[in-house]
Coordinates of C-alpha atoms in Angstrom, one line a residue:
M1 CA 80.7 29.7 38.2
P2 CA 82.0 29.7 41.8
E3 CA 79.9 28.9 44.8
K4 CA 79.2 31.6 47.4
H5 CA 81.8 32.0 50.2
L6 CA 81.9 33.8 53.5
S7 CA 84.4 36.2 52.0
T8 CA 82.6 38.4 49.4
Q9 CA 86.0 39.6 48.2
F10 CA 87.0 36.0 47.4
D11 CA 83.8 35.7 45.4
A12 CA 84.6 38.9 43.6
D13 CA 88.1 37.6 42.8
L14 CA 86.8 34.3 41.5
N15 CA 84.1 35.9 39.4
G16 CA 86.6 38.4 38.0
V17 CA 89.1 35.8 36.9
S18 CA 86.3 33.5 35.6
S19 CA 85.0 36.3 33.4
R20 CA 88.5 36.9 32.0
V21 CA 88.7 33.2 31.1
M22 CA 85.4 33.4 29.2
E23 CA 86.7 36.5 27.5
L24 CA 89.8 34.7 26.4
G25 CA 87.7 31.8 25.2
G26 CA 85.7 34.2 23.0
L27 CA 88.8 35.7 21.6
V28 CA 90.2 32.2 20.8
E29 CA 86.9 31.2 19.2
S30 CA 87.1 34.3 16.9
Q31 CA 90.6 33.1 15.9
I32 CA 89.2 29.7 15.0
H33 CA 86.3 31.1 12.9
Q34 CA 88.7 33.4 11.0
A35 CA 91.1 30.6 10.4
I36 CA 88.3 28.4 9.0
Y37 CA 87.2 31.3 6.8
S38 CA 90.7 31.9 5.6
L39 CA 90.9 28.2 4.7
S40 CA 87.5 28.0 3.0
Q41 CA 88.0 31.2 1.0
F42 CA 91.8 31.0 0.6
S43 CA 91.8 34.5 2.1
P44 CA 95.2 35.9 3.2
E45 CA 93.5 38.9 4.8
A46 CA 91.6 36.6 7.2
A47 CA 94.7 34.6 7.9
D48 CA 96.5 37.8 8.9
Q49 CA 93.7 38.7 11.3
V50 CA 94.1 35.4 13.0
I51 CA 97.8 35.9 13.4
E52 CA 97.3 39.4 14.8
I53 CA 94.9 38.2 17.5
E54 CA 97.6 35.8 18.7
H55 CA 99.5 38.5 20.6
R56 CA 96.3 39.5 22.5
V57 CA 95.7 35.8 23.4
N58 CA 99.2 35.4 24.8
S59 CA 99.0 38.6 26.8
M60 CA 95.7 37.6 28.3
E61 CA 97.1 34.2 29.4
I62 CA 99.9 35.9 31.2
E63 CA 97.5 38.4 32.9
I64 CA 95.1 35.6 34.1
D65 CA 98.0 33.6 35.4
R66 CA 99.2 36.6 37.4
D67 CA 95.7 37.1 38.8
L68 CA 95.5 33.5 39.8
A69 CA 98.8 33.6 41.6
S70 CA 97.7 36.7 43.5
I71 CA 94.4 35.0 44.5
I72 CA 96.2 31.9 45.7
A73 CA 98.8 33.9 47.7
R74 CA 96.2 36.2 49.3
R75 CA 93.3 33.8 49.9
Q76 CA 95.2 30.5 50.5
P77 CA 92.2 28.4 49.1
T78 CA 91.8 24.7 49.9
A79 CA 89.9 21.7 48.6
R80 CA 87.4 22.5 45.8
D81 CA 88.4 26.2 45.7
L82 CA 92.0 25.3 45.0
R83 CA 91.0 22.7 42.4
L84 CA 88.9 25.4 40.7
L85 CA 91.8 27.8 40.5
L86 CA 94.1 25.1 39.2
A87 CA 91.5 24.1 36.6
I88 CA 91.2 27.7 35.5
S89 CA 94.9 27.9 35.1
K90 CA 95.0 24.8 33.0
T91 CA 92.0 25.9 31.0
T92 CA 93.7 29.2 30.3
A93 CA 96.8 27.3 29.1
N94 CA 94.7 25.1 26.8
L95 CA 92.9 28.1 25.3
E96 CA 96.3 29.7 24.6
R97 CA 97.3 26.5 22.8
V98 CA 94.1 26.5 20.8
G99 CA 95.0 30.0 19.7
D100 CA 98.4 28.6 18.6
E101 CA 96.7 26.0 16.5
A102 CA 94.5 28.6 14.9
S103 CA 97.6 30.7 14.1
K104 CA 99.3 27.6 12.6
I105 CA 96.3 27.1 10.4
A106 CA 96.4 30.7 9.3
R107 CA 100.1 30.6 8.5
M108 CA 99.7 27.3 6.5
V109 CA 96.8 28.8 4.6
K110 CA 99.0 31.7 3.6
S111 CA 101.7 29.3 2.5
I112 CA 99.3 27.3 0.4
I113 CA 97.9 30.5 -1.2
E114 CA 101.4 31.7 -2.1
S115 CA 102.3 28.3 -3.6
G116 CA 99.1 28.2 -5.6
A117 CA 98.6 24.5 -4.6
A118 CA 95.9 22.5 -2.8
R119 CA 92.8 24.0 -4.5
Q120 CA 92.3 20.8 -6.3
L121 CA 92.4 18.8 -3.1
P122 CA 89.6 18.2 -0.6
S123 CA 90.3 21.2 1.6
S124 CA 86.6 21.8 1.9
D125 CA 86.4 18.5 3.9
L126 CA 88.4 20.2 6.6
R127 CA 85.6 22.6 7.3
V128 CA 83.4 19.8 8.7
A129 CA 86.0 18.8 11.3
A130 CA 86.9 22.5 12.0
D131 CA 83.2 23.3 12.7
L132 CA 83.0 20.3 15.0
A133 CA 86.1 21.3 16.9
S134 CA 84.9 24.9 17.2
G135 CA 81.5 23.8 18.4
L136 CA 83.1 21.4 20.9
L137 CA 85.3 24.3 22.3
R138 CA 82.2 26.5 22.8
K139 CA 80.4 23.7 24.5
A140 CA 83.3 23.0 26.8
L141 CA 83.5 26.7 27.8
D142 CA 79.8 26.8 28.5
A143 CA 80.1 23.6 30.6
F144 CA 83.1 25.0 32.5
A145 CA 81.1 28.2 33.4
R146 CA 78.4 26.0 34.9
L147 CA 80.7 23.2 36.1
D148 CA 78.3 20.9 34.2
T149 CA 79.7 17.3 34.5
S150 CA 77.0 15.8 32.3
T151 CA 77.9 18.0 29.4
A152 CA 81.6 17.3 30.1
V153 CA 81.0 13.6 29.6
S154 CA 79.2 14.2 26.3
I155 CA 82.2 16.3 25.2
L156 CA 84.6 13.4 25.9
K157 CA 82.4 11.3 23.6
E158 CA 82.1 13.8 20.9
D159 CA 85.8 14.3 20.6
D160 CA 85.9 10.8 19.2
Q161 CA 83.9 12.0 16.2
I162 CA 86.6 14.6 15.4
D163 CA 89.2 11.9 15.6
R164 CA 87.1 9.8 13.1
E165 CA 86.9 12.8 10.8
F166 CA 90.7 13.2 11.0
D167 CA 91.3 9.5 10.2
G168 CA 88.9 9.6 7.3
F169 CA 90.5 12.7 5.8
V170 CA 94.0 11.1 6.1
R171 CA 92.8 8.1 4.2
K172 CA 91.4 10.3 1.5
L173 CA 94.7 12.2 1.2
I174 CA 96.6 9.0 0.9
T175 CA 94.4 8.0 -2.0
Y176 CA 95.1 11.3 -3.7
M177 CA 98.8 10.9 -3.2
M178 CA 98.8 7.4 -4.5
E179 CA 96.9 8.3 -7.6
D180 CA 99.0 11.4 -8.4
P181 CA 102.4 11.9 -6.8
R182 CA 102.3 15.6 -7.7
T183 CA 99.7 16.1 -5.0
I184 CA 102.1 14.8 -2.2
S185 CA 103.4 18.2 -1.2
P186 CA 100.0 20.0 -1.0
S187 CA 98.5 16.9 0.6
L188 CA 101.0 17.1 3.4
D189 CA 100.1 20.8 3.9
L190 CA 96.5 19.8 4.3
L191 CA 97.5 17.0 6.7
F192 CA 99.2 19.6 8.8
L193 CA 96.0 21.7 8.9
A194 CA 93.9 18.6 9.8
K195 CA 96.2 17.8 12.7
A196 CA 95.8 21.3 14.0
I197 CA 92.1 21.0 13.9
E198 CA 92.2 17.7 15.7
R199 CA 94.3 19.3 18.4
I200 CA 91.6 21.9 19.0
G201 CA 89.2 19.1 19.7
D202 CA 91.8 17.6 22.1
H203 CA 92.0 20.9 24.1
A204 CA 88.2 21.1 24.3
K205 CA 88.3 17.5 25.7
N206 CA 91.0 18.6 28.3
I207 CA 88.7 21.4 29.5
A208 CA 85.9 18.9 29.9
E209 CA 88.2 16.7 32.0
F210 CA 89.0 19.7 34.3
I211 CA 85.3 20.2 35.0
I212 CA 85.1 16.7 36.4
Y213 CA 88.3 17.3 38.4
V214 CA 86.8 20.4 40.0
V215 CA 83.5 18.8 40.9
K216 CA 84.6 15.3 41.9
G217 CA 88.3 15.8 42.7
T218 CA 89.1 12.9 40.3
D219 CA 91.7 13.0 37.5
V220 CA 90.0 11.3 34.6
R221 CA 92.8 11.9 32.0
H222 CA 93.4 8.7 30.0
A223 CA 90.4 7.1 31.6
S224 CA 87.8 5.3 29.5
I225 CA 84.3 6.8 29.2
D226 CA 82.9 3.9 31.3
D227 CA 85.4 4.8 34.1
V228 CA 84.5 8.5 33.9
E229 CA 80.8 7.8 34.1
S230 CA 81.4 5.5 37.1
A231 CA 83.4 8.2 38.8
L232 CA 80.4 10.6 38.5
R233 CA 77.9 8.2 40.0

């Protein structure tokens, strides 16, 4: 990820912390996959595994933050190097929040299983959005490793598809609730799950924005796609 510097130790520090971020990303991805499996199979065992991983994710976030603080104190980086370290810190925080969303999904799945509800509702539809969100996160991490701004822009565009999936699912749940008030409670549970999946896509989008920030020094949060593409020209 980082460019070569005169200080080989600085390069070693950057490579080390970057590798830790990718490791954290892989751990969070495993959480998402297990959460999706627990939802599709209504598996409490898979849900428990997701929740167990949460402690490791939290610990890794703290360790990476500590390493970043040490690098900044010892190396006093400036310009792009400092932007990179700040982006790594923000990416780490977003990955930890993705882990939180996966854990929320797992806990809600366990609640649904215990209640015996929601099997008659379109829970399978959530897998489409969940797979999209998981794929987007993987793409964002790969792009961050290469500081690939072109892929970052495509991620910003693809996040809109997840938002559309969420909106369509909400409309479908509203139809179920209108037709049968008995489905209101389980429908709200599924809405909670859908929102957690949408948030995973949002965090992938955030990571894509950090890539542009590192490369161009431009904060593109809340900017339109046209404005982002203009900033990269």
